mmCIF file of C-alpha atoms and ligand atoms in Angstrom:
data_model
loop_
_atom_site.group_PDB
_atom_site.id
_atom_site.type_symbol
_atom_site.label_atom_id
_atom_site.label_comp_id
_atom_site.label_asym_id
_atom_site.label_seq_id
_atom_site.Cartn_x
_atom_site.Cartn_y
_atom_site.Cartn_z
ATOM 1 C CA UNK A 1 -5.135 0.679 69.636
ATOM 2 C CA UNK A 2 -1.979 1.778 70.199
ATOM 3 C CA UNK A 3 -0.677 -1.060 68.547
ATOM 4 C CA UNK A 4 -2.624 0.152 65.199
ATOM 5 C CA UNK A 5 -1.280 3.859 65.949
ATOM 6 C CA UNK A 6 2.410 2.432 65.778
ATOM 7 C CA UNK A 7 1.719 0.105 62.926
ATOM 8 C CA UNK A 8 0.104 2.862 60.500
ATOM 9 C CA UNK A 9 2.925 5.296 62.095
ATOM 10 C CA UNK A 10 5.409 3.085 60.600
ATOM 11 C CA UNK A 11 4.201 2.361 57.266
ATOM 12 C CA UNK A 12 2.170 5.287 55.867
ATOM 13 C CA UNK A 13 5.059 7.533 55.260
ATOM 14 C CA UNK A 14 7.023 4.891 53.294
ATOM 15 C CA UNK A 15 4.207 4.340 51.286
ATOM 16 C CA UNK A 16 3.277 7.943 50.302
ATOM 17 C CA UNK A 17 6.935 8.446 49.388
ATOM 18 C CA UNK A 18 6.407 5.334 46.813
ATOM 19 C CA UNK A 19 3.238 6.847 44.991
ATOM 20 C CA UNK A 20 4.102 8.067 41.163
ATOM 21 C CA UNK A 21 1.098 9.504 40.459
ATOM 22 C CA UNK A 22 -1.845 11.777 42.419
ATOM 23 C CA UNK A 23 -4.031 8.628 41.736
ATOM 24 C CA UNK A 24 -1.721 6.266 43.657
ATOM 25 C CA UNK A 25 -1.638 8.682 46.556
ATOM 26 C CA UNK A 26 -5.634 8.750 46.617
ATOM 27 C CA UNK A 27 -5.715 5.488 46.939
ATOM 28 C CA UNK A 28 -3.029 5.698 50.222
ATOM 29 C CA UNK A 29 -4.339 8.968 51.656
ATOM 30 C CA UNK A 30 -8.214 6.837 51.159
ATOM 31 C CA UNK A 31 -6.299 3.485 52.736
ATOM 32 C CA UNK A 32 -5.755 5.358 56.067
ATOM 33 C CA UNK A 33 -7.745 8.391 56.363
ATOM 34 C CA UNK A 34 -10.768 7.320 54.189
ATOM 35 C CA UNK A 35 -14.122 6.755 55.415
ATOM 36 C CA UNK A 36 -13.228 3.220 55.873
ATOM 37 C CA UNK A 37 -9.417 3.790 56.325
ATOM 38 C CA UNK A 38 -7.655 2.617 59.333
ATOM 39 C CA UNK A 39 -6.701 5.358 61.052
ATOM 40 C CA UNK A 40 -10.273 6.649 60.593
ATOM 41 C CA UNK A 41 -11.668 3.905 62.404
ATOM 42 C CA UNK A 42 -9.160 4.556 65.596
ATOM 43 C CA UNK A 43 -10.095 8.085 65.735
ATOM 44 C CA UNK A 44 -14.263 7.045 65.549
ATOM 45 C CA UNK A 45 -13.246 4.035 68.562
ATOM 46 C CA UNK A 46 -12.013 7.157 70.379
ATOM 47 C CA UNK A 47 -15.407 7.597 71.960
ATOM 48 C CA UNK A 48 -15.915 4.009 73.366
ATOM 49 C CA UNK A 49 -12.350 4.474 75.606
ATOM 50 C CA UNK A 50 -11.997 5.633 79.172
ATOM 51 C CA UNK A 51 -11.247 8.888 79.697
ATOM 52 C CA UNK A 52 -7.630 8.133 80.854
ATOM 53 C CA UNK A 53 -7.203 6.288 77.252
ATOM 54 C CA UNK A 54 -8.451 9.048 75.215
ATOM 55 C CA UNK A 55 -6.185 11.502 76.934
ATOM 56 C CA UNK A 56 -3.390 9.422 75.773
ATOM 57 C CA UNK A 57 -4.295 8.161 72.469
ATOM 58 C CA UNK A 58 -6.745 10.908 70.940
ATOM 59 C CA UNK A 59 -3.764 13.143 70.601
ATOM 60 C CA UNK A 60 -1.192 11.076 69.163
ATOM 61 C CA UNK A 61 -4.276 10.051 67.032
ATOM 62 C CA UNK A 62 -4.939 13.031 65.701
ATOM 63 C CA UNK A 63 -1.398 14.793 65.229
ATOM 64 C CA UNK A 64 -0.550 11.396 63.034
ATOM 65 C CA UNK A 65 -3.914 12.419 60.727
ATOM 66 C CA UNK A 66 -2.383 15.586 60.440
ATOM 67 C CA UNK A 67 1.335 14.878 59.475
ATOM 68 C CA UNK A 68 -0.202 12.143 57.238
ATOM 69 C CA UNK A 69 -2.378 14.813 55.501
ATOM 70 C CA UNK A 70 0.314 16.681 55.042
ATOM 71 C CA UNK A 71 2.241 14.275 53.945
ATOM 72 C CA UNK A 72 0.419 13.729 50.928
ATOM 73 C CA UNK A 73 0.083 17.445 50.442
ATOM 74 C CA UNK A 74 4.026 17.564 50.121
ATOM 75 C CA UNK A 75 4.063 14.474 47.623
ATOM 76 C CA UNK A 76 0.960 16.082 45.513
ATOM 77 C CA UNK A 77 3.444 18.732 45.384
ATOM 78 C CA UNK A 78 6.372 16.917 44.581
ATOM 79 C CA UNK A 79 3.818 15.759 41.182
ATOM 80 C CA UNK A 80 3.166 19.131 40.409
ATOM 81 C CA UNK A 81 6.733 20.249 40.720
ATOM 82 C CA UNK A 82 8.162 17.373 38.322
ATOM 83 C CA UNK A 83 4.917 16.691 35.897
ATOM 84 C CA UNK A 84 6.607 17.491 33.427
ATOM 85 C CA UNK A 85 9.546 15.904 33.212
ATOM 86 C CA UNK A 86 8.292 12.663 34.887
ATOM 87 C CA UNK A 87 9.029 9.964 32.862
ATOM 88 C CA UNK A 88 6.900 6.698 33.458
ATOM 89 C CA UNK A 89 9.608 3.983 31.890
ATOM 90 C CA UNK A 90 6.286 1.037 32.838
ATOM 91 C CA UNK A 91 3.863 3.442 30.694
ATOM 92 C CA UNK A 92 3.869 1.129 27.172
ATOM 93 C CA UNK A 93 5.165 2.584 24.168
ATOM 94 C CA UNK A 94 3.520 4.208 21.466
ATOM 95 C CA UNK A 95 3.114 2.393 18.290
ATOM 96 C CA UNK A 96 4.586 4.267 15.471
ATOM 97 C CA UNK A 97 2.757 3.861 12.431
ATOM 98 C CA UNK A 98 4.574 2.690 8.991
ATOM 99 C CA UNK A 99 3.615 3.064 5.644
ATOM 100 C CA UNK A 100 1.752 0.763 3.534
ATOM 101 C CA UNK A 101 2.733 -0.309 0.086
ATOM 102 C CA UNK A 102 -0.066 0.619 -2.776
ATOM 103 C CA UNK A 103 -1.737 -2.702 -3.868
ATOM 104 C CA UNK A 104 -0.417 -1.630 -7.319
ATOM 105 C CA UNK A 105 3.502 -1.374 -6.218
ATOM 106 C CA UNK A 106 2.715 -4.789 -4.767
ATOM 107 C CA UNK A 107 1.747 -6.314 -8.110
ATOM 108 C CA UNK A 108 4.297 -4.142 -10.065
ATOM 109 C CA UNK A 109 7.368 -5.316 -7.950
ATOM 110 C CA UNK A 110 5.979 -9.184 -8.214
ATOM 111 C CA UNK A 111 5.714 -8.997 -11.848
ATOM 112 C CA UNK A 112 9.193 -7.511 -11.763
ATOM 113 C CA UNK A 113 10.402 -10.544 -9.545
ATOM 114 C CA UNK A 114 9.173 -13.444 -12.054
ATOM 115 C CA UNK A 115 10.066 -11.600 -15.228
ATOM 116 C CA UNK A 116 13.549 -11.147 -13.721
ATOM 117 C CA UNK A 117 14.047 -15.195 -12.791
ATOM 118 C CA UNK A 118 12.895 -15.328 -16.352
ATOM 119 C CA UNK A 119 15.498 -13.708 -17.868
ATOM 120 C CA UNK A 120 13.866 -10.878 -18.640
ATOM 121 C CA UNK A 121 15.226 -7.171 -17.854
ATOM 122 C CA UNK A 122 13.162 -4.331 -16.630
ATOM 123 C CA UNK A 123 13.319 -1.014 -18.546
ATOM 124 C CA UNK A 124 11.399 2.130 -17.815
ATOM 125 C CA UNK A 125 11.018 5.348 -20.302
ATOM 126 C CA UNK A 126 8.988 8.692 -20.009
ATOM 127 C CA UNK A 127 5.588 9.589 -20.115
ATOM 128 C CA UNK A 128 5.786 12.829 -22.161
ATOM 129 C CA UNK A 129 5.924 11.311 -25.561
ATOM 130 C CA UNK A 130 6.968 12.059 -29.089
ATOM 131 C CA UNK A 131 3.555 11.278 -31.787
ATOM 132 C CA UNK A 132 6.773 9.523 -33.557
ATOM 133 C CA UNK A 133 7.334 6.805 -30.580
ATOM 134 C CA UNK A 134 3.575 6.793 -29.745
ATOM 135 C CA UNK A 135 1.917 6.583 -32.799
ATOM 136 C CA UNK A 136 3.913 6.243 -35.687
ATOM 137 C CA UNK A 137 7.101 3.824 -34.984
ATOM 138 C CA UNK A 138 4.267 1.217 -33.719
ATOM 139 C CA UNK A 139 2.730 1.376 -37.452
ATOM 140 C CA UNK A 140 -0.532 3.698 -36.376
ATOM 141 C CA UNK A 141 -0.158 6.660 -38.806
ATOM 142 C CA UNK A 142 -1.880 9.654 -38.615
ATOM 143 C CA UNK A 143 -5.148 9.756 -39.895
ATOM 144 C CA UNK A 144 -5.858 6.107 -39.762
ATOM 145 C CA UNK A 145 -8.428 4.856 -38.105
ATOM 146 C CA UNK A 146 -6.585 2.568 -35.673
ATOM 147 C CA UNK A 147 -5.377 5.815 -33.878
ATOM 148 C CA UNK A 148 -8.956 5.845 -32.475
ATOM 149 C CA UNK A 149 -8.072 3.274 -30.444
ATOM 150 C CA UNK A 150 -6.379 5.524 -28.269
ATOM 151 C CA UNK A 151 -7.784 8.556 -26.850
ATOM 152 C CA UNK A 152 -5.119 11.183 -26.219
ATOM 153 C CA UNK A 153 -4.122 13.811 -24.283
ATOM 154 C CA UNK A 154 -2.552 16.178 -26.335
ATOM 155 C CA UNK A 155 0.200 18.778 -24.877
ATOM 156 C CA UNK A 156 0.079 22.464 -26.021
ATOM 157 C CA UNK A 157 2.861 23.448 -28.349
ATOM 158 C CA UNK A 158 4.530 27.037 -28.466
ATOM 159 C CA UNK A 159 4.564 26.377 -32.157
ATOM 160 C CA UNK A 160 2.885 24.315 -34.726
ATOM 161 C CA UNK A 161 6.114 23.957 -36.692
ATOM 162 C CA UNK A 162 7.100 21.769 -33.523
ATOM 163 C CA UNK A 163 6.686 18.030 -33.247
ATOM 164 C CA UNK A 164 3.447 16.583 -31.673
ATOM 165 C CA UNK A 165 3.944 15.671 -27.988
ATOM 166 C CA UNK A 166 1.508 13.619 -25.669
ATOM 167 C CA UNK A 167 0.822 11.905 -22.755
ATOM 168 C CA UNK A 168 1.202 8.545 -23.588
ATOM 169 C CA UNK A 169 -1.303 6.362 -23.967
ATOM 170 C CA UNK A 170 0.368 3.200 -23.949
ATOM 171 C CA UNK A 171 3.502 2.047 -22.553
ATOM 172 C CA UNK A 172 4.222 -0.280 -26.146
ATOM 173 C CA UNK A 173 6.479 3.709 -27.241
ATOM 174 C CA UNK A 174 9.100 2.502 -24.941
ATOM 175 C CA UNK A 175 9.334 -0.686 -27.670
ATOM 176 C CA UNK A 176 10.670 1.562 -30.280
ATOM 177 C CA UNK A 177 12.832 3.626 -27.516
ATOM 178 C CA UNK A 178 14.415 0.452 -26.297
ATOM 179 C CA UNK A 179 15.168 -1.290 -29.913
ATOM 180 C CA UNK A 180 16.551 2.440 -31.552
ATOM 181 C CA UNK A 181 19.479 1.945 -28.927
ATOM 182 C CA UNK A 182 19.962 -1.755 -28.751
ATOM 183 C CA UNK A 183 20.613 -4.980 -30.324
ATOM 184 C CA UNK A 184 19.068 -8.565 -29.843
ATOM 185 C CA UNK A 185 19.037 -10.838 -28.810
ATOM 186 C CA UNK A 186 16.724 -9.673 -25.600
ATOM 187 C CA UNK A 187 13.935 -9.552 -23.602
ATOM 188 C CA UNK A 188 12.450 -6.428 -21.192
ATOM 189 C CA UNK A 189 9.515 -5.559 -19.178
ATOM 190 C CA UNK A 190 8.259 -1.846 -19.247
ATOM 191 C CA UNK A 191 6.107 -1.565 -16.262
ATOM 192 C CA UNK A 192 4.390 1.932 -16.419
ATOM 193 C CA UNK A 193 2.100 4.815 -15.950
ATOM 194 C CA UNK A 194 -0.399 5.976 -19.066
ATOM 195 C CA UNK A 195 -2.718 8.223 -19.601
ATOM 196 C CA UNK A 196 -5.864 8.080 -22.142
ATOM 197 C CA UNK A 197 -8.882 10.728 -22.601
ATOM 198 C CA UNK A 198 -11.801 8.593 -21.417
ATOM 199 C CA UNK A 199 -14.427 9.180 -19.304
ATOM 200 C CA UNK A 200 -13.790 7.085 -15.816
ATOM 201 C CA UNK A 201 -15.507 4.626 -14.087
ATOM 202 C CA UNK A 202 -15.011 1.453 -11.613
ATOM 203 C CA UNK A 203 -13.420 0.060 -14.891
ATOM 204 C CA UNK A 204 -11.702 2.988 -16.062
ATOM 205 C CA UNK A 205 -9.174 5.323 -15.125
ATOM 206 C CA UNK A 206 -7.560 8.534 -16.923
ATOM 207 C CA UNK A 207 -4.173 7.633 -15.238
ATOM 208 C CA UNK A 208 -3.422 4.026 -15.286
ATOM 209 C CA UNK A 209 -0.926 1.719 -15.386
ATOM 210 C CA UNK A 210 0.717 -0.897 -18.252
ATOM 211 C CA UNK A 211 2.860 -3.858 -18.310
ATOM 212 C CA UNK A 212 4.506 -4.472 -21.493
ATOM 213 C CA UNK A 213 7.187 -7.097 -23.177
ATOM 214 C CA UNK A 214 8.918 -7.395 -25.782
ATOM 215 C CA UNK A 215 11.246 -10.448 -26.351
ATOM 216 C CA UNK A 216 13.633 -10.459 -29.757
ATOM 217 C CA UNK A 217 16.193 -12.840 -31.185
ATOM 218 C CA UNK A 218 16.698 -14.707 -34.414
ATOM 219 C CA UNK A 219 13.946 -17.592 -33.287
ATOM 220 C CA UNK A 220 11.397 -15.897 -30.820
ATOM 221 C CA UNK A 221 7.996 -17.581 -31.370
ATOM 222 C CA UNK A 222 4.296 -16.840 -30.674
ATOM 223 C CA UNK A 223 4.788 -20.118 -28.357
ATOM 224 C CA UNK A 224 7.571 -18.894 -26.455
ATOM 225 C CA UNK A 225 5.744 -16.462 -25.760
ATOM 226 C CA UNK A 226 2.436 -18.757 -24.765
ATOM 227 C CA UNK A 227 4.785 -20.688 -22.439
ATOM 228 C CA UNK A 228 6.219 -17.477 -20.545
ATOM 229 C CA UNK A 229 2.893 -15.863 -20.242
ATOM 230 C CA UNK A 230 1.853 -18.785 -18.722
ATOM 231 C CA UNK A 231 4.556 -19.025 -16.571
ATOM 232 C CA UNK A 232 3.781 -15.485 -15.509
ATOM 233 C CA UNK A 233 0.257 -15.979 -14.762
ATOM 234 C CA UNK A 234 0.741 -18.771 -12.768
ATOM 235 C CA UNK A 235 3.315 -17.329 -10.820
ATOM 236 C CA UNK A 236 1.130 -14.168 -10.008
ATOM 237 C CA UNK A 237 -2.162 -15.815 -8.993
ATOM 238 C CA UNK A 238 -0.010 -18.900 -7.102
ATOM 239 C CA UNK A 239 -1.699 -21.623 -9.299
ATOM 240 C CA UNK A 240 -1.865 -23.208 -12.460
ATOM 241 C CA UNK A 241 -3.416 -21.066 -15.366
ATOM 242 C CA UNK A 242 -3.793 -22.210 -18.450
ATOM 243 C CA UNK A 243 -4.000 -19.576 -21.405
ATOM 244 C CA UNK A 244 -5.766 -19.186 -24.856
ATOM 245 C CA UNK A 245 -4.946 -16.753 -27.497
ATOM 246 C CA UNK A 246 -7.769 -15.532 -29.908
ATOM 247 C CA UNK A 247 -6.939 -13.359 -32.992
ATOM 248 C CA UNK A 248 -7.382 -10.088 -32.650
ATOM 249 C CA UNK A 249 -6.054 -6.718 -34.179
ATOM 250 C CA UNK A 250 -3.173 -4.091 -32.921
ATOM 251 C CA UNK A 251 -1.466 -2.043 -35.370
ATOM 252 C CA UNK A 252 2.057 -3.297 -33.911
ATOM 253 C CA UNK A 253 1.879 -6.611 -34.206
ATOM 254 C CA UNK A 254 0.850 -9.470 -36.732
ATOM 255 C CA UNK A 255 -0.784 -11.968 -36.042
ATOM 256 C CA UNK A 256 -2.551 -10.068 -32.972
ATOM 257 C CA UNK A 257 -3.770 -12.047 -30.440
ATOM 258 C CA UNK A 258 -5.970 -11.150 -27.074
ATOM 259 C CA UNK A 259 -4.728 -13.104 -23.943
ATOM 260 C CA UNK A 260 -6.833 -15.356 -22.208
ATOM 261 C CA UNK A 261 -6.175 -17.140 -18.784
ATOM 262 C CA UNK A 262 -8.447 -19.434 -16.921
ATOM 263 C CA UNK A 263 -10.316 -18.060 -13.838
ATOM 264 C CA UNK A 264 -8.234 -17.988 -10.853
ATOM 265 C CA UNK A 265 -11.116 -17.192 -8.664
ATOM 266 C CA UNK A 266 -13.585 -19.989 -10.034
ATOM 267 C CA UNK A 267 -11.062 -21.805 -11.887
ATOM 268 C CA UNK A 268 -13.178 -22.160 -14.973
ATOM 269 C CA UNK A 269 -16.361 -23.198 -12.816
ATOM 270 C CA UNK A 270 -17.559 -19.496 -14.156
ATOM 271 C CA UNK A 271 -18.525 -16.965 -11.105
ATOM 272 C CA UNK A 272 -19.402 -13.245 -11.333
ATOM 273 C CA UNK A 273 -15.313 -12.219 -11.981
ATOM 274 C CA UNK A 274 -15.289 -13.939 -15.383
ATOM 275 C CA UNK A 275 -18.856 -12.956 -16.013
ATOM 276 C CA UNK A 276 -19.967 -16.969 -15.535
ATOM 277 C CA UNK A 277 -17.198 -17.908 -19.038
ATOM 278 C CA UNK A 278 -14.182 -19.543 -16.868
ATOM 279 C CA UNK A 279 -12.416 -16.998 -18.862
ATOM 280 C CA UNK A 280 -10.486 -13.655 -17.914
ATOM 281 C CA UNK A 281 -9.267 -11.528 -20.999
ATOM 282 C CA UNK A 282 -5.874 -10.134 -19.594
ATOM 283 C CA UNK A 283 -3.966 -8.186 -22.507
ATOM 284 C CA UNK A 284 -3.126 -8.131 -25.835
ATOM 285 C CA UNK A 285 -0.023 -9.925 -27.589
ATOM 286 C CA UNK A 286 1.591 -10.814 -31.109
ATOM 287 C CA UNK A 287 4.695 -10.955 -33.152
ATOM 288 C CA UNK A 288 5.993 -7.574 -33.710
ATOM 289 C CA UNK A 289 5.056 -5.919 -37.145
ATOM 290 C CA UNK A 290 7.568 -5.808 -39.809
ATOM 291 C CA UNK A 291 7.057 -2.018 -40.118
ATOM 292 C CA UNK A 292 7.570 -1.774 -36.297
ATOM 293 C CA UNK A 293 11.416 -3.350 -37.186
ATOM 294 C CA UNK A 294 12.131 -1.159 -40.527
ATOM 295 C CA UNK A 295 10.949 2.325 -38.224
ATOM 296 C CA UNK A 296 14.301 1.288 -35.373
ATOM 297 C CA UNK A 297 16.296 0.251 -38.593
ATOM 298 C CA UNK A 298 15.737 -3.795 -37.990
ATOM 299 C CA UNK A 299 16.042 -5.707 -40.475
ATOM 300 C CA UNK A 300 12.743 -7.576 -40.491
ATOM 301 C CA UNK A 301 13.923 -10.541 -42.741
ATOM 302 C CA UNK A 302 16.332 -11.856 -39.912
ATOM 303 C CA UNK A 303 14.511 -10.547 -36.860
ATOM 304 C CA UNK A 304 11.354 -11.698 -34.598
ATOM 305 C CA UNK A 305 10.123 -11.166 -31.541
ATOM 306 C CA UNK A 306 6.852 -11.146 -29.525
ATOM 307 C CA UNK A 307 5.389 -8.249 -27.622
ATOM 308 C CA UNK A 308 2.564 -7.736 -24.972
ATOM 309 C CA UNK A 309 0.695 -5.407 -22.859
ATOM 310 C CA UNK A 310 -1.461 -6.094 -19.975
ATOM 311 C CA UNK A 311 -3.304 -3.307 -17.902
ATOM 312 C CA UNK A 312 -1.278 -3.183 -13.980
ATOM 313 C CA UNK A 313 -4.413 -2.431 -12.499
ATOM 314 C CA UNK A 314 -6.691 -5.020 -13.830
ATOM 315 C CA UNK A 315 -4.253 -7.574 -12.366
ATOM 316 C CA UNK A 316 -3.914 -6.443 -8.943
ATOM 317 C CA UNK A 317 -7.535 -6.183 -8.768
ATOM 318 C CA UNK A 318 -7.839 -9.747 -9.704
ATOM 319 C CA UNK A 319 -5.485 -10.661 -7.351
ATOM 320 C CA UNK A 320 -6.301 -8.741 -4.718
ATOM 321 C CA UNK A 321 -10.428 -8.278 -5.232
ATOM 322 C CA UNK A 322 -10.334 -4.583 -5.451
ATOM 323 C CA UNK A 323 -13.989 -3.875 -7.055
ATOM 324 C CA UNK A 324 -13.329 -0.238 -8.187
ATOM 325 C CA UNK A 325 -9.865 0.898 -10.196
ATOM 326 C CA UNK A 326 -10.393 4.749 -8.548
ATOM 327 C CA UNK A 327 -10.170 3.209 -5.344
ATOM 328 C CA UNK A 328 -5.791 3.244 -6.749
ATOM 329 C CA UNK A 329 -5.397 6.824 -6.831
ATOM 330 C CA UNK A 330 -8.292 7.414 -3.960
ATOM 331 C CA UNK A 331 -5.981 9.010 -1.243
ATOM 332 C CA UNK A 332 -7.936 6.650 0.965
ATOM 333 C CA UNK A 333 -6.114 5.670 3.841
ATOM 334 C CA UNK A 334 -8.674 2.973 4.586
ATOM 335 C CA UNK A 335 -8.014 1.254 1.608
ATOM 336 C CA UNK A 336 -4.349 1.450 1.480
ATOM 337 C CA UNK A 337 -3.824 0.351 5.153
ATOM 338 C CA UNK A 338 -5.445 -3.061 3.986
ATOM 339 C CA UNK A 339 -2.392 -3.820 2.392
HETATM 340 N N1 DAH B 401 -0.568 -1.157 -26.428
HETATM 341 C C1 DAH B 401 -1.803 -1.903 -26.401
HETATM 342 C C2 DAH B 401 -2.865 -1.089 -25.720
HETATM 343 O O1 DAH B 401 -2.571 -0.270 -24.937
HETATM 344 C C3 DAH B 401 -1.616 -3.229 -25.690
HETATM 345 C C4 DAH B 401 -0.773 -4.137 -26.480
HETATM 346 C C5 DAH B 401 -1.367 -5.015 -27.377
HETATM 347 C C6 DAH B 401 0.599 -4.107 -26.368
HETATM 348 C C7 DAH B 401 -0.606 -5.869 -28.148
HETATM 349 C C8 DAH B 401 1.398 -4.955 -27.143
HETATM 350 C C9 DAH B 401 0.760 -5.849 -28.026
HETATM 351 O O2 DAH B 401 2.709 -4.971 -27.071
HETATM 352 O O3 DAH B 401 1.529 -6.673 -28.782
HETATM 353 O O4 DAH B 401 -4.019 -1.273 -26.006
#
């Protein structure tokens, strides 16, 4: 017994010197002076010694409970005294959260990357607009009917003497901004925000977002353009997408075409995406108007080009399976984090 007296004598203050926290020093203090703890079980034997024994031993017994208690009262103190400035360098770090891109930055900044290694450049312009660049450069003259196509936010004007601005409502204005200062040959990308008057819903959005192209040279075809757009496509949706063009009607262009490109879901098996046709209509395309040239001072007998426009948001939420376009603007962290 005296044996165990020495042996917890000689370890219990090392080991309540080593505890970091008032939990570790439970679980010492609970080692020795528990209900099951060792010295605990001495002092209980006490009772079964001769007399002469617990003379001896019961003391030293006791005064070692007492130093050990407070032992631990001085290293509960030494706790309080440093709490705060304790510094646990086990204790694992705390994750520090980063951003997450918007699924439509994602699909804006690929389309940037192919039409680049295409040799195309990308241009950006503002989304206050002149009724010049918006409506009537692009061959849509006031009080025609194709204007309906677009309905438009109109901004407030100190004066009615003073030209028409807008929000606008398509990003095909930064066309005529682009050609009034340069010459072709070229070809540029205008990724960018719009805005039309329409009632929203999971298909529409007030605020949305365009891709458009224009390529012009001397010999720019409707098939170079079929080939790049196919190219695009491709790229984007990482597989092979074939396209079909089907006459259609914008102002800006003639002929007009609407874009088609297979499926990339079903791959023309038909599924609920492409309503059960193979087919997903993506934008709208053609050879740019000759009135489009004569209103930047082209002269349309020498010059051609091709120009398109494809809705941002309707291709990331092909690619990406995003049912709802509100879900863009949402302020939802839960959706955003996905990505
Ligand atoms: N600006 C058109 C729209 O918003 C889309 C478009 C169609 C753009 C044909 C073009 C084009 O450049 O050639 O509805």
């Amino acid at each position: 017994m005296i044996m165990t007296i020495n042996e917890i004598e000689h370890s219990v203050f090392a080991e309540i010197h080593n505890t970091h926290t008032a939990k570790e020093l439970e679980e010492v203090r609970a080692r020795y002076l528990g209900r099951k703890g060792t010295l605990t079980s001495v002092l209980r034997g006490l009772a079964e010694l001769s007399l002469e024994d617990r003379r001896e031993i019961g003391p030293r017994a006791q005064a070692l409970r007492d130093r050990i208690e407070e032992a631990c009262e001085d290293r509960l103190q030494d706790f309080e005294a440093t709490s705060e400035t304790f510094f646990d360098v086990s204790f694992p770090g705390k994750k520090i959260t980063v951003g997450h891109h918007n699924p439509l930055s994602l699909l804006i900044q690929d389309t940037e990357d192919i039409f680049l290694s295409l040799g195309f450049s990308v241009v950006d312009g503002p989304e206050v607009e002149t009724e010049f660049n918006n409506f009537d450069a692009l061959n849509i003259p006031a009080n025609h009917p194709a204007r309906e196509m677009w309905d438009t936010f109109w901004l407030k004007r100190a004066h009615n003497t003073e030209p028409r601005k807008l929000l606008r409502t398509h990003t095909s204005p930064v066309q005529i901004r682009y050609m009034q200062t340069h010459e072709p040959p070229f070809r540029i990308i205008v990724p960018g925000t719009t805005y039309r008057y329409e009632a929203t819903d999971a298909r529409h959005e007030m605020q949305f977002s365009q891709i458009e192209g224009l390529a012009v040279g001397e010999t720019v075809t409707l098939a170079n353009f079929k080939s790049i757009i196919t190219a695009f496509f491709s790229r984007l949706f990482a597989q092979k997408v074939e396209i079909r063009l089907r006459p259609s009607y914008f102002p800006f262009v003639e002929p007009g075409v609407e874009v088609d490109a297979t499926c990339p879901r079903c791959h023309k098996r038909g599924c609920e995406l492409c309503t059960f046709t193979g087919w997903l209509e993506l934008g709208g395309a053609g050879m740019v108007h000759p009135h489009v040239f004569d209103a930047v001072g082209y002269n349309p007998n020498t010059i051609q080009g091709f120009a398109f426009g494809v809705g941002a948001e309707r291709l990331a939420m092909i690619k990406y399976g995003i049912p709802d376009i509100r879900l863009f603007r949402s302020s939802d962290l839960r959706f955003i984090q996905q990505f």
